[in-house]
Structure formats: C-alpha cells, structure tokens
PDB file of C-alpha atoms in Angstrom:
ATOM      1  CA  UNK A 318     116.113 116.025  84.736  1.00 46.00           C
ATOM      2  CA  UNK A 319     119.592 114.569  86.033  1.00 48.00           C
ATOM      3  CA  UNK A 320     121.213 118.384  86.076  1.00 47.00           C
ATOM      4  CA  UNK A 321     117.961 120.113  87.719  1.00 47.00           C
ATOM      5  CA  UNK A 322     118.092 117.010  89.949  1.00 54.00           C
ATOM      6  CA  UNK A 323     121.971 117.501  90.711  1.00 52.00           C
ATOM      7  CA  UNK A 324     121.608 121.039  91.741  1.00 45.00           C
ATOM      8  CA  UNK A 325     119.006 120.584  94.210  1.00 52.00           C
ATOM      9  CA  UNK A 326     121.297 117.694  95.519  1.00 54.00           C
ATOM     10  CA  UNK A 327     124.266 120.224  95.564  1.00 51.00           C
ATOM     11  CA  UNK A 328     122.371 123.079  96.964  1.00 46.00           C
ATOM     12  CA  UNK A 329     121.233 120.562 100.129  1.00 56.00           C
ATOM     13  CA  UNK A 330     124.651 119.432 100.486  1.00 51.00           C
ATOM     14  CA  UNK A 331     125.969 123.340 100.473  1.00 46.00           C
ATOM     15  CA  UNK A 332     123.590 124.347 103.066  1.00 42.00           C
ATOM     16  CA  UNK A 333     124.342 121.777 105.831  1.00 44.00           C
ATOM     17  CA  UNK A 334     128.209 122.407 105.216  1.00 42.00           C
ATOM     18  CA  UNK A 335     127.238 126.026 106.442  1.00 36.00           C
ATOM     19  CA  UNK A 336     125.868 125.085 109.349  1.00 36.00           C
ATOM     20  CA  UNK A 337     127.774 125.024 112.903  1.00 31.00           C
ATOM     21  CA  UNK A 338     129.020 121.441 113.168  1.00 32.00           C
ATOM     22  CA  UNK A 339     127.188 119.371 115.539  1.00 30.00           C
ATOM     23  CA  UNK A 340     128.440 116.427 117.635  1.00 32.00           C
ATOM     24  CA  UNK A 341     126.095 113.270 116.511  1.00 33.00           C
ATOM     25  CA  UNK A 342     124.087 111.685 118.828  1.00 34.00           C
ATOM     26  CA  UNK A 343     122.713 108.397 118.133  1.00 39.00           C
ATOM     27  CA  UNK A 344     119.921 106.528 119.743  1.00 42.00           C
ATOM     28  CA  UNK A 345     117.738 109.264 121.432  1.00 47.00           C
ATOM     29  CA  UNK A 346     114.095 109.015 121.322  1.00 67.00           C
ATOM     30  CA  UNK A 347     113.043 112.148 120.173  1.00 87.00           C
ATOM     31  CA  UNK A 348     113.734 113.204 116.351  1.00 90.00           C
ATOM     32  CA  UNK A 349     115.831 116.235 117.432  1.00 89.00           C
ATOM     33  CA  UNK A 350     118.657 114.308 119.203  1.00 92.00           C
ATOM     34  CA  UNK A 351     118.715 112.319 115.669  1.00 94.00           C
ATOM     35  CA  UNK A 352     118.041 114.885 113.442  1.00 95.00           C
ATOM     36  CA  UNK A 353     118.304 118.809 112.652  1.00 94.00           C
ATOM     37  CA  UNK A 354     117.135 121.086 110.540  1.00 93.00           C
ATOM     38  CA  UNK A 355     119.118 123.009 107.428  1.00 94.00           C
ATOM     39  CA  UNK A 356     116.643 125.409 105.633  1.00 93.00           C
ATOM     40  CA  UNK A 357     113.327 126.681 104.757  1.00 94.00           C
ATOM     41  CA  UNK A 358     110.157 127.219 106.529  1.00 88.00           C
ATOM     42  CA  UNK A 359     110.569 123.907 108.378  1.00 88.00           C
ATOM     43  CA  UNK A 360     108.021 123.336 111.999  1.00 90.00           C
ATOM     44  CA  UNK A 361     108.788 120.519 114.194  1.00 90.00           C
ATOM     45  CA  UNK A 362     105.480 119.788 115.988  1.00 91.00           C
ATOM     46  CA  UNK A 363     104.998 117.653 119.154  1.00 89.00           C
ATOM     47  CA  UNK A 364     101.931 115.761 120.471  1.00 85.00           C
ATOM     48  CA  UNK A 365     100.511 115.139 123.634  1.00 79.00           C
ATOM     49  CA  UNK A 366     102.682 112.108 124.081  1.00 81.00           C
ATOM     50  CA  UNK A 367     105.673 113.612 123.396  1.00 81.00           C
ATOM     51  CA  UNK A 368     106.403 112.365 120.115  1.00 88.00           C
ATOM     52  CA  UNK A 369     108.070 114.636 116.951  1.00 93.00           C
ATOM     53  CA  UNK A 370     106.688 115.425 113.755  1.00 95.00           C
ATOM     54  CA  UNK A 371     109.082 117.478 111.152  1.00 96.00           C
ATOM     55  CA  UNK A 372     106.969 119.378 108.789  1.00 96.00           C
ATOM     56  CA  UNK A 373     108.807 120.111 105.775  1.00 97.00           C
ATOM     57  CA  UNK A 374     107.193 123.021 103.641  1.00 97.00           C
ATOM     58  CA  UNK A 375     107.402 124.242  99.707  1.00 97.00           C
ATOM     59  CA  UNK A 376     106.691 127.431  99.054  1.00 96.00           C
ATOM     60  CA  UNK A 377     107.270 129.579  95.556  1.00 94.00           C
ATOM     61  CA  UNK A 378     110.135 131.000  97.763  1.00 93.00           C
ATOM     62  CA  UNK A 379     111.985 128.087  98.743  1.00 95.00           C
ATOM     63  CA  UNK A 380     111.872 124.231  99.716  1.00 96.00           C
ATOM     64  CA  UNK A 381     113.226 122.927 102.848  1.00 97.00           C
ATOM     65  CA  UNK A 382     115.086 119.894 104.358  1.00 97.00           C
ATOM     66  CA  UNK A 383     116.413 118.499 107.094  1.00 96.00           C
ATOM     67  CA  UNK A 384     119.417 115.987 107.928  1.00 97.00           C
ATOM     68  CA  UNK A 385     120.709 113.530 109.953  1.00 96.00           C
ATOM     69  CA  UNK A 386     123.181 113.957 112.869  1.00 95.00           C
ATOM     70  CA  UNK A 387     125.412 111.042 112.155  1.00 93.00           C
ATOM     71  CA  UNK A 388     127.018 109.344 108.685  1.00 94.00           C
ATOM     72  CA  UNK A 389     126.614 105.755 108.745  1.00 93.00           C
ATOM     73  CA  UNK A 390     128.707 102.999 106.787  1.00 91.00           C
ATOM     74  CA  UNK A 391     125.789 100.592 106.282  1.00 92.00           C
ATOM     75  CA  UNK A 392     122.788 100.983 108.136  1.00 93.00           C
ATOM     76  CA  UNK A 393     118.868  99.975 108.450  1.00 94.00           C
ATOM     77  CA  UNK A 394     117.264 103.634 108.059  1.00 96.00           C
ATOM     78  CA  UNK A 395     113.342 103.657 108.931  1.00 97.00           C
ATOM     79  CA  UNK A 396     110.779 106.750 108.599  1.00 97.00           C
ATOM     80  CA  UNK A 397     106.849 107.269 108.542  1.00 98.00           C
ATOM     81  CA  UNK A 398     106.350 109.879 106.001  1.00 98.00           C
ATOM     82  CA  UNK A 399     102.602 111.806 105.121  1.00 98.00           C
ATOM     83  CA  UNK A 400     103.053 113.095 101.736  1.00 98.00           C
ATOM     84  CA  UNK A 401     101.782 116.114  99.919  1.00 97.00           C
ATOM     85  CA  UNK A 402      98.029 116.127  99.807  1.00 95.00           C
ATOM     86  CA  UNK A 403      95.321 117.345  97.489  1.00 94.00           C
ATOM     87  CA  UNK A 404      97.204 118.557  93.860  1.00 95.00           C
ATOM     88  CA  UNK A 405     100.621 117.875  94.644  1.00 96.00           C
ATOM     89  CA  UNK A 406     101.781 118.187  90.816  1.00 95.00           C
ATOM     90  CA  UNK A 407     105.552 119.256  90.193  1.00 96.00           C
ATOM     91  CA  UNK A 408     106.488 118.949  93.781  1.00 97.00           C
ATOM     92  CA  UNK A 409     109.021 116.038  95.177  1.00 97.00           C
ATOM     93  CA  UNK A 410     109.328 115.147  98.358  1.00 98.00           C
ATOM     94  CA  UNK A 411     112.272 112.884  99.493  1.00 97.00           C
ATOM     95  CA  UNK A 412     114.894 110.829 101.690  1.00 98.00           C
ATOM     96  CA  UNK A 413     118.209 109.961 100.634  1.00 98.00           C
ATOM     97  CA  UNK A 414     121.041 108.707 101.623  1.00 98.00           C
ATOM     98  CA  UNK A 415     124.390 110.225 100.366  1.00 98.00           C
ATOM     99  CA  UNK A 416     128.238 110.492 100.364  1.00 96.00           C
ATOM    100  CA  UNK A 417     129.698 114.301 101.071  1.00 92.00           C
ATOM    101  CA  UNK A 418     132.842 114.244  99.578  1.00 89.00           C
ATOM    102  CA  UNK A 419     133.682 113.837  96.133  1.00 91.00           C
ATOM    103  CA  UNK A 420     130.412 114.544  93.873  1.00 91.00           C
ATOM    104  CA  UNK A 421     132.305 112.855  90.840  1.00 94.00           C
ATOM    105  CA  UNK A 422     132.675 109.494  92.869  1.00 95.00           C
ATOM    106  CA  UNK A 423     129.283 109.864  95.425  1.00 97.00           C
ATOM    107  CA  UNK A 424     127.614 107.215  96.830  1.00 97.00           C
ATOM    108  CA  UNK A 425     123.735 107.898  96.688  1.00 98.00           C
ATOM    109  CA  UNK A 426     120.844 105.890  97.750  1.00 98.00           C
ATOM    110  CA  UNK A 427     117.337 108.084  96.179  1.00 98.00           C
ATOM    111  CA  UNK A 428     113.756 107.802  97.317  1.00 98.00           C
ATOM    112  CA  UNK A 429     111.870 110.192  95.421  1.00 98.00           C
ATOM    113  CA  UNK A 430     108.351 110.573  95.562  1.00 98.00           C
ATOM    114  CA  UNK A 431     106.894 112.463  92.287  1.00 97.00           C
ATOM    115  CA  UNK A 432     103.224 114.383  93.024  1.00 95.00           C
ATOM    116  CA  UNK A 433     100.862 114.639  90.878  1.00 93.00           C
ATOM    117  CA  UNK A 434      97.030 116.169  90.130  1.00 92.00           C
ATOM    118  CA  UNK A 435      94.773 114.825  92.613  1.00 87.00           C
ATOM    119  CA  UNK A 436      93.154 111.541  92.011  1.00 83.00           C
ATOM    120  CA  UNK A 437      96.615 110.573  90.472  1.00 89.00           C
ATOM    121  CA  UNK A 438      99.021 107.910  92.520  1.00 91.00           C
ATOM    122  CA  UNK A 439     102.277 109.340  93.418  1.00 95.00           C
ATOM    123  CA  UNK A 440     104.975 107.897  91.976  1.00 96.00           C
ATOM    124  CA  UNK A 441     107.851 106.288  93.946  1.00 98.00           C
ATOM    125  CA  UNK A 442     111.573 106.771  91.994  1.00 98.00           C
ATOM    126  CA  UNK A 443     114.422 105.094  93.195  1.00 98.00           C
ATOM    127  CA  UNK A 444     118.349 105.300  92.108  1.00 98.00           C
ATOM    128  CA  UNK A 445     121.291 104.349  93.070  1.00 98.00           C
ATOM    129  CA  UNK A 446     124.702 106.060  92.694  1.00 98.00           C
ATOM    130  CA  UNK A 447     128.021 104.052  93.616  1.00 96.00           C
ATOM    131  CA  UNK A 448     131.544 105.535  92.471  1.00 94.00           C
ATOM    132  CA  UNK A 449     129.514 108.728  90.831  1.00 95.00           C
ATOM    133  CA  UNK A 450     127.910 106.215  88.469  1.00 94.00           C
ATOM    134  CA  UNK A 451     123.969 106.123  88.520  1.00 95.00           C
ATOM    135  CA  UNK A 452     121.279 105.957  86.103  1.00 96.00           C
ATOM    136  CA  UNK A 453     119.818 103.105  87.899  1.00 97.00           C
ATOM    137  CA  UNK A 454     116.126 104.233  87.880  1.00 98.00           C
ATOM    138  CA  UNK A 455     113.282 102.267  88.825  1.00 98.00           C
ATOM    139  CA  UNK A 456     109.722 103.837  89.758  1.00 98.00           C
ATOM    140  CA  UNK A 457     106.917 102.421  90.944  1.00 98.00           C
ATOM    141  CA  UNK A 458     103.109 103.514  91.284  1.00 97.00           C
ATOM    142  CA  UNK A 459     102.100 103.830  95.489  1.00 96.00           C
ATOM    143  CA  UNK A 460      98.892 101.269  95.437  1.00 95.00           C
ATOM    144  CA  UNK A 461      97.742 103.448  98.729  1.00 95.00           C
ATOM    145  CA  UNK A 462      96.784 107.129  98.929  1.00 95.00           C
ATOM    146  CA  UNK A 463     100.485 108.078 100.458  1.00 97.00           C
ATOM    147  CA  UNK A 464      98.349 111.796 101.384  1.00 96.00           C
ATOM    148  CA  UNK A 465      95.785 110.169 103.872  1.00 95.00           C
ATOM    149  CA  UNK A 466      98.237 108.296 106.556  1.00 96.00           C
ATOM    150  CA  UNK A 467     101.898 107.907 107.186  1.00 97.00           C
ATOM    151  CA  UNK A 468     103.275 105.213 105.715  1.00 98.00           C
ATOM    152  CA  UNK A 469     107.052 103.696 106.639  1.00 98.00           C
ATOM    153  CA  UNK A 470     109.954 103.627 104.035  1.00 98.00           C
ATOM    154  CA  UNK A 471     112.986 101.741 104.317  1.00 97.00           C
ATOM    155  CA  UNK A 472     116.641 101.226 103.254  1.00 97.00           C
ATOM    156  CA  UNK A 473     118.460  98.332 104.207  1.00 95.00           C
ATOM    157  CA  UNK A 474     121.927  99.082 103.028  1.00 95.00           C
ATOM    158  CA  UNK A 475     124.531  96.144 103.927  1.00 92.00           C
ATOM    159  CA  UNK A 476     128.312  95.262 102.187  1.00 92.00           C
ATOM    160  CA  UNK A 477     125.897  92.086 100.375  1.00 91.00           C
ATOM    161  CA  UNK A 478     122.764  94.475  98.910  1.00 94.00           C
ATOM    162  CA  UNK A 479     120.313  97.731  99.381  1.00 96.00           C
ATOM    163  CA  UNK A 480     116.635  96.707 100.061  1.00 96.00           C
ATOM    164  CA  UNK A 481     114.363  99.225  99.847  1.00 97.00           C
ATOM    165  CA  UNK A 482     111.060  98.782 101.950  1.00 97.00           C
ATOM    166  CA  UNK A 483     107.382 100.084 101.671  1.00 98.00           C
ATOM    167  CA  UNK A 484     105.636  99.224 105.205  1.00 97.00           C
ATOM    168  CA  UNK A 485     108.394  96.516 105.645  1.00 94.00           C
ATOM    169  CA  UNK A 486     107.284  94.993 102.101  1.00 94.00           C
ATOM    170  CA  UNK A 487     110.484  94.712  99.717  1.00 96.00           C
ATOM    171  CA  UNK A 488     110.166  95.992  96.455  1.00 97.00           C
ATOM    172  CA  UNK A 489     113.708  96.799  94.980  1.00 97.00           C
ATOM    173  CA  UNK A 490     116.555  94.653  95.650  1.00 95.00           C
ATOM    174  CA  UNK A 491     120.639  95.807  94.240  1.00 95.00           C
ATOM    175  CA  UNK A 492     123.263  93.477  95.501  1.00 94.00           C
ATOM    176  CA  UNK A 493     126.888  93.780  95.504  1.00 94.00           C
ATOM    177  CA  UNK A 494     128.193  92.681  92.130  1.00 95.00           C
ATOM    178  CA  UNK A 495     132.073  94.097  93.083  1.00 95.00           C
ATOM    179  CA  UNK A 496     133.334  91.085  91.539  1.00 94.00           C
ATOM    180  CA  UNK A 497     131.748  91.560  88.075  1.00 95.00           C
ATOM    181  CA  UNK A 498     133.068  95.159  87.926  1.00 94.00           C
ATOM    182  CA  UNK A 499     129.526  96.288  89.182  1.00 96.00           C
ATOM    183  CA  UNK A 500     130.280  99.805  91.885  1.00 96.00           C
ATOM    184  CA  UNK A 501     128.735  98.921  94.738  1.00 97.00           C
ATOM    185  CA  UNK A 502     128.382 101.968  97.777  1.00 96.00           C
ATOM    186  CA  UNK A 503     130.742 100.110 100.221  1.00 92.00           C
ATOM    187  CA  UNK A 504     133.476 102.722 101.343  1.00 90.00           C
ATOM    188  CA  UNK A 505     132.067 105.375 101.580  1.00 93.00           C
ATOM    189  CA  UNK A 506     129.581 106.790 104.660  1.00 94.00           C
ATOM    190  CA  UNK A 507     126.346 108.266 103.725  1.00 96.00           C
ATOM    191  CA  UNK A 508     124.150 110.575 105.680  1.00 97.00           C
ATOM    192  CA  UNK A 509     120.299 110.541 105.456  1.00 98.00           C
ATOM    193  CA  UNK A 510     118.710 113.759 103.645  1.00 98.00           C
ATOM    194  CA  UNK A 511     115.032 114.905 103.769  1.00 98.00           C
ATOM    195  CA  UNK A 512     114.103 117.938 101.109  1.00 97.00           C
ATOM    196  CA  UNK A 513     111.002 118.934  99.663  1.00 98.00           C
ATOM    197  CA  UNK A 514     111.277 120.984  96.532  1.00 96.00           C
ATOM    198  CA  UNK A 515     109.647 122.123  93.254  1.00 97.00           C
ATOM    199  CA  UNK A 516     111.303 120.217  89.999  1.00 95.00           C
ATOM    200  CA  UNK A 517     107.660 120.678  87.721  1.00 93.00           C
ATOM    201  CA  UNK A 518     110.665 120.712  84.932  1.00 94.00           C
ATOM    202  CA  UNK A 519     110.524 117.131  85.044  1.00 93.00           C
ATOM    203  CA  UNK A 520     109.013 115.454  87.904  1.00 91.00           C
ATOM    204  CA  UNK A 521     105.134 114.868  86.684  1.00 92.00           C
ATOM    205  CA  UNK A 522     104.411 113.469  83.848  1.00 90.00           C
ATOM    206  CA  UNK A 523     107.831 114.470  82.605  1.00 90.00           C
ATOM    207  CA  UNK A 524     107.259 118.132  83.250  1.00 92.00           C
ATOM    208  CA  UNK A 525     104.147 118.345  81.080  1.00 93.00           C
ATOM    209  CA  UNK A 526     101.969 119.172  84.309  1.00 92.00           C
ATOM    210  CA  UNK A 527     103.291 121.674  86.243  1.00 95.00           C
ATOM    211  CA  UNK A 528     103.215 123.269  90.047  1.00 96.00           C
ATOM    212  CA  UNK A 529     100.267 125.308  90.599  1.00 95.00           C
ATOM    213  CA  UNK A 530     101.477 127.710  93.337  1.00 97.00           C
ATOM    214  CA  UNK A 531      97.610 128.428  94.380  1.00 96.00           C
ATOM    215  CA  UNK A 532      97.544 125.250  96.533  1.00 94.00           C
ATOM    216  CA  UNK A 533     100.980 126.323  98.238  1.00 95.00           C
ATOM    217  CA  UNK A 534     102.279 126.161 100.600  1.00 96.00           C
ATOM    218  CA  UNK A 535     103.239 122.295  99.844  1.00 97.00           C
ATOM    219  CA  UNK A 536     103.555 120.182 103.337  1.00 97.00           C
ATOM    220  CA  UNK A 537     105.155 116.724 103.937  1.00 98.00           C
ATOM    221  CA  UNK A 538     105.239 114.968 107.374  1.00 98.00           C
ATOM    222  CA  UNK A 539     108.081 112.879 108.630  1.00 98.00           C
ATOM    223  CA  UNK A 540     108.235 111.172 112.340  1.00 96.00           C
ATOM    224  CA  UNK A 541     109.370 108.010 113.618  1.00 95.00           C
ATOM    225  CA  UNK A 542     112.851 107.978 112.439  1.00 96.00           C
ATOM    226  CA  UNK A 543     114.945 105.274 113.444  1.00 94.00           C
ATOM    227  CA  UNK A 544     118.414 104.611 112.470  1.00 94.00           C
ATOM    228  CA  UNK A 545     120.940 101.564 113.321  1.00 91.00           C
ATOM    229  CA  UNK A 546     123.613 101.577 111.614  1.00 88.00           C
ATOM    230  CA  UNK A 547     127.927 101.491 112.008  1.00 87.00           C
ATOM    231  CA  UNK A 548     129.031 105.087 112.666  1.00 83.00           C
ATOM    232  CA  UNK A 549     132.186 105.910 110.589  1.00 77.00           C
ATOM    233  CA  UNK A 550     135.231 105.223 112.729  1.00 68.00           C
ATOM    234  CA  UNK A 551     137.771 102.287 113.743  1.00 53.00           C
ATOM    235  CA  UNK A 552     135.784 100.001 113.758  1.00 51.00           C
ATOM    236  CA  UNK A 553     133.304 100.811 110.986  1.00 47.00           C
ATOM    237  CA  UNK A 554     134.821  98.877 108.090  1.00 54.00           C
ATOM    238  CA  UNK A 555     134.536  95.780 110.305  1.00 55.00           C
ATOM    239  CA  UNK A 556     130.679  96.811 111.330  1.00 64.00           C
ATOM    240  CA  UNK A 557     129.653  93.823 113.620  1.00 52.00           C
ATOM    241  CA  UNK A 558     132.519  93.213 115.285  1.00 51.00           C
ATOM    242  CA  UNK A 559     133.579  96.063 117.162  1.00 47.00           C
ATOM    243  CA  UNK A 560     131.474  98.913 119.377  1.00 45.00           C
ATOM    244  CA  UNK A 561     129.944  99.886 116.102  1.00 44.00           C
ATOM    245  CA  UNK A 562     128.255  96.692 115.484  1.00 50.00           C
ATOM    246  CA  UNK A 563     124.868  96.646 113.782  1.00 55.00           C
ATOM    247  CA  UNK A 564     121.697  94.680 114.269  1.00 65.00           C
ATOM    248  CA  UNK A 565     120.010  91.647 111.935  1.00 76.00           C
ATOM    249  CA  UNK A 566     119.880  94.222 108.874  1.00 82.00           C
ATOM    250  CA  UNK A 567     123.569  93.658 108.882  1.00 81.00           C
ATOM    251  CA  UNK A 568     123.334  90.037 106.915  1.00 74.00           C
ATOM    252  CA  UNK A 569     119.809  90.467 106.250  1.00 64.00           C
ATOM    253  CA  UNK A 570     118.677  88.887 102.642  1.00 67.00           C
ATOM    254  CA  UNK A 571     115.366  87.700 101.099  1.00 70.00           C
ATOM    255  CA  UNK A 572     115.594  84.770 102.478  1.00 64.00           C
ATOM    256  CA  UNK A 573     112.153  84.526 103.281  1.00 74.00           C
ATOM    257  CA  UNK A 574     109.653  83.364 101.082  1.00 83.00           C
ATOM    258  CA  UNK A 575     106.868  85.161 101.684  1.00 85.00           C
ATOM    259  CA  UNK A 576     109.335  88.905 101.003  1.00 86.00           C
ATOM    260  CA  UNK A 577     110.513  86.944  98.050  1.00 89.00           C
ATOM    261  CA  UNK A 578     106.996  86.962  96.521  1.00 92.00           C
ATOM    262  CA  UNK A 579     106.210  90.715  98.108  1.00 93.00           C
ATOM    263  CA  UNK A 580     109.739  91.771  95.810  1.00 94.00           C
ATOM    264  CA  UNK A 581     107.810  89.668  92.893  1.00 94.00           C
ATOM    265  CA  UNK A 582     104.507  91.052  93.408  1.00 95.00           C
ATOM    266  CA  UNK A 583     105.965  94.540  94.104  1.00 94.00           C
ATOM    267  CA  UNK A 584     107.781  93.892  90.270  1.00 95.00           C
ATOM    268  CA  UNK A 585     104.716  92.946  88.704  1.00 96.00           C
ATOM    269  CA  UNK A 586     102.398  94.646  90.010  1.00 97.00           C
ATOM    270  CA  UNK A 587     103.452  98.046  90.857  1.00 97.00           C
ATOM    271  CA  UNK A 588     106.644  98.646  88.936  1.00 98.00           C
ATOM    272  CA  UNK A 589     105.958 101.135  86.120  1.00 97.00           C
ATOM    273  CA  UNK A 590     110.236 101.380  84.992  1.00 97.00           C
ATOM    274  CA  UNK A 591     113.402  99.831  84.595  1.00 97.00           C
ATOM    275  CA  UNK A 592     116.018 100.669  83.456  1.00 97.00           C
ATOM    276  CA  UNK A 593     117.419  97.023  82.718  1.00 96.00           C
ATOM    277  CA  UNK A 594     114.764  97.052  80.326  1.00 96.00           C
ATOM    278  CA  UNK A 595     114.899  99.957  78.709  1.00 97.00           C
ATOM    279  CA  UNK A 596     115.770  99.291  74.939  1.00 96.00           C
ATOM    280  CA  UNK A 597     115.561 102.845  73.914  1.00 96.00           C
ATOM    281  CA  UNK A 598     117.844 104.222  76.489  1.00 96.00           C
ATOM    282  CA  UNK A 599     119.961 101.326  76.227  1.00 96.00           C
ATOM    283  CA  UNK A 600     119.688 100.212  72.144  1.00 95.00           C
ATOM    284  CA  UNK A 601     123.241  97.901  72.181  1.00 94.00           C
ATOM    285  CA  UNK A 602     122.830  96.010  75.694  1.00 94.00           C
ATOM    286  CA  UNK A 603     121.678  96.838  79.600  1.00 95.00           C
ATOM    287  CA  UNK A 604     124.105  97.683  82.225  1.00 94.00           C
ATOM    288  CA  UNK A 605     126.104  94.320  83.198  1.00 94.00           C
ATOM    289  CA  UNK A 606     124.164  94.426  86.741  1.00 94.00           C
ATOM    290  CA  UNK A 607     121.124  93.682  85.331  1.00 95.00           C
ATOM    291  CA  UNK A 608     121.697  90.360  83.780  1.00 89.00           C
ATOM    292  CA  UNK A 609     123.279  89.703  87.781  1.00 88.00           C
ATOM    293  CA  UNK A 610     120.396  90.280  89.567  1.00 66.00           C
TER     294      UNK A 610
END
C-alpha cells in the first residue's frame, strides 16, 4: 500500500514540476486565481453566479489532479468536496498537503477518502509525515452519504498542532511533541494537492474489492477553496508578525468544550483505526507520540 501510495504521490509531484511556473496569487475569489490544473481529463465548471467547480475525473486511462498556486508555512486550508457516487470501489479521491523537496525528509499532511460498493460508507484515512517519517494512520467511517452533497474538509496546521475538520467538527488532533523527539512539520512549506486515482491494490477492503471500470468514468467535485495561511518568505518563520501574518487558526486549540467532545465523539464513534493502538503492527510498544497526546 505505502509504495503504490508513494508513486502516485511522486508521479503528482513530477507533473506539476513540468509545468510553466506560475506566479501565486493569493486571495482571489474565484478557484482559478487560487488554483490550477496539472493533468488528466479535469473540467472546471461555473454556475450562474459565478462560482467554480473543479471536476476531477478517473478514467482506466488516467487520474487527474489539480494544485495550489502558493506553498504555505502553516495555514487554515478549507474545501467542499462531492465525492464519487454510486460504486466507487478501488478509487481514492484526495487533498493533501505536502513538502516538494526532499522525499526522504517530506512533510505530508493526507486526507484520503477510500470508495467503496454502493451502500458502503467511504472511508476517511488520514496520515501524517514530518521529517520523511509517517505511518501515522487513522481512518474513520463518513456517518453521511459524502456522494449526495458537498461536504467541507479542513486542516488547521499551526507550529502548536494539525486539526483536521469534517464540516468544522474536529476529529483528529497531532500536536507538536518537538521536545519529546516527536517530528513535527514545522520548517518546511507545503502546498495543497487534489488527485483522484485508481489504487483497487489496496484501497477497499484492503484490495479484496476491486475497480469496476463499467461505472467509469469516476467524478469528484471540489469548490469553495479557501486558504489563509503565511506564504514562504521573510517573514514566514515569524507568521503573525510580519505582512505574512495569519488569522485565529494561527493559535487556534480545542479549547472549546463543545469541539472537545465533537474530537471525543468523532473517536468513539466514528474512528475505525489507530495506529497508537495497534498491537500487531506495533507488538513491543506504540510510537512515543501516542502516549503524548
């Protein structure tokens, strides 16, 4: 799973370095001064008020993704995706956050969400990479038919934690444990990733079900993107106190009680792994994060 994963990863990465570099623009309204397109048979549609839809489509050809304009060092990164409807099995749609440098010490931040037959709930996977080091899996099981509506995904990615958001409800929480020895993704700048591809090698039910290229072609919807976040540059290690400075996601915790018990009920409810307790995976003891968090 982690190689066929990697490659995919790699193969997004490779594409956008071939494309024509683009000066970022930050702000804008419309999805196309935030975001551009790398590959595949990708349509960006626009209503009657104006607004942009990117259409990301999976064919037995290819996938296809998109990226964003600007690398951020920390950010709040919001989008409204409509995932793959009707038998979705062995597809994965996703948004990610990444490093582009060096792959052996990437920062990653993964959304990943897993199809599967129809009737099924998707399943959400998340990971975390800091210093090249990941294997930080959790999943949980989408307790709302993902295919029928958009729905609004978050990262919250500050130098104290990464919250990740489903409709502004926290359900996974990774703070900074630098001082235990724990990487932590706070050097490098990460730019935000969209990609839907086939991985039926692994992705449902471990690979047991797999893509069934008579419903294709696959079709994800993303709009509403919104990014704040410190743009990599003089003042970006001191986000907050210089041009770059960022909004309330900046020194945003769970302070409140009632996202406290969403992250608790989101645990015990919908949560269906971790790896901090995984016994099999890890027989002598769990990673020192998770006795930290």
């Amino acid at each position: 799973m982690a190689l066929a994963r990697a490659h995919h990863l790699l193969a997004c990465l490779l594409a956008s370095a071939l494309l024509a570099v683009v000066s970022p623009v930050t702000g804008g309204l419309l999805m196309t001064d935030q975001l551009e397109i790398l590959f595949g048979q990708t349509q960006l549609l626009n209503d009657s008020n104006g607004d942009q839809t990117i259409a990301l489509t999976l064919d037995r050809v290819m996938g296809s993704a998109f990226r964003s304009k600007t690398s951020y060092l920390f950010a709040r990164i919001d989008m409204d995706i409509k995932l793959v409807a009707d038998d979705s099995a062995g597809t994965v749609t996703t948004i990610y956050l990444i490093s582009e440098k060096d792959w052996n010490t990437h920062d990653e931040i993964d959304l990943e969400f897993l199809g599967n037959v129809t009737g099924q709930p998707y399943t959400l996977h998340t990971n975390i990479f800091a210093n090249g080091e990941g294997g930080r899996e959790v999943q949980y099981r989408l307790w709302f038919d993902p295919t029928q509506d958009s729905h609004t995904y978050s990262v919250i990615w500050n130098p104290d934690e990464i919250l990740i958001l489903v409709d502004n409800m926290p359900i996974r929480q990774f703070r900074n444990h630098l001082d235990a020895g724990v990487p932590f993704p706070i050097y490098q700048p990460m730019r935000l990733f969209g990609c839907l591809w086939d991985a039926d090698d692994w992705a449902t039910e471990g690979g047991r079900v797999k893509t069934d290229w008579s419903q294709a072609p696959f079709v994800a919807y993303f709009r509403n993107y919104t990014a704040d976040g410190c743009v990599p540059g003089t003042y970006a290690w001191v986000c907050g106190q210089g041009p770059a400075a960022g909004g309330d996601w900046l020194d945003r915790g769970l302070d409140d009680v009632k996202q406290q018990q969403q992250l608790r009920e989101a645990q015990d409810k919908y949560m269906i792994y971790n790896y901090c307790t995984d016994s099999k995976r890890f027989p002598d003891s769990f990673p020192k994060e998770c006795g930290l968090q």
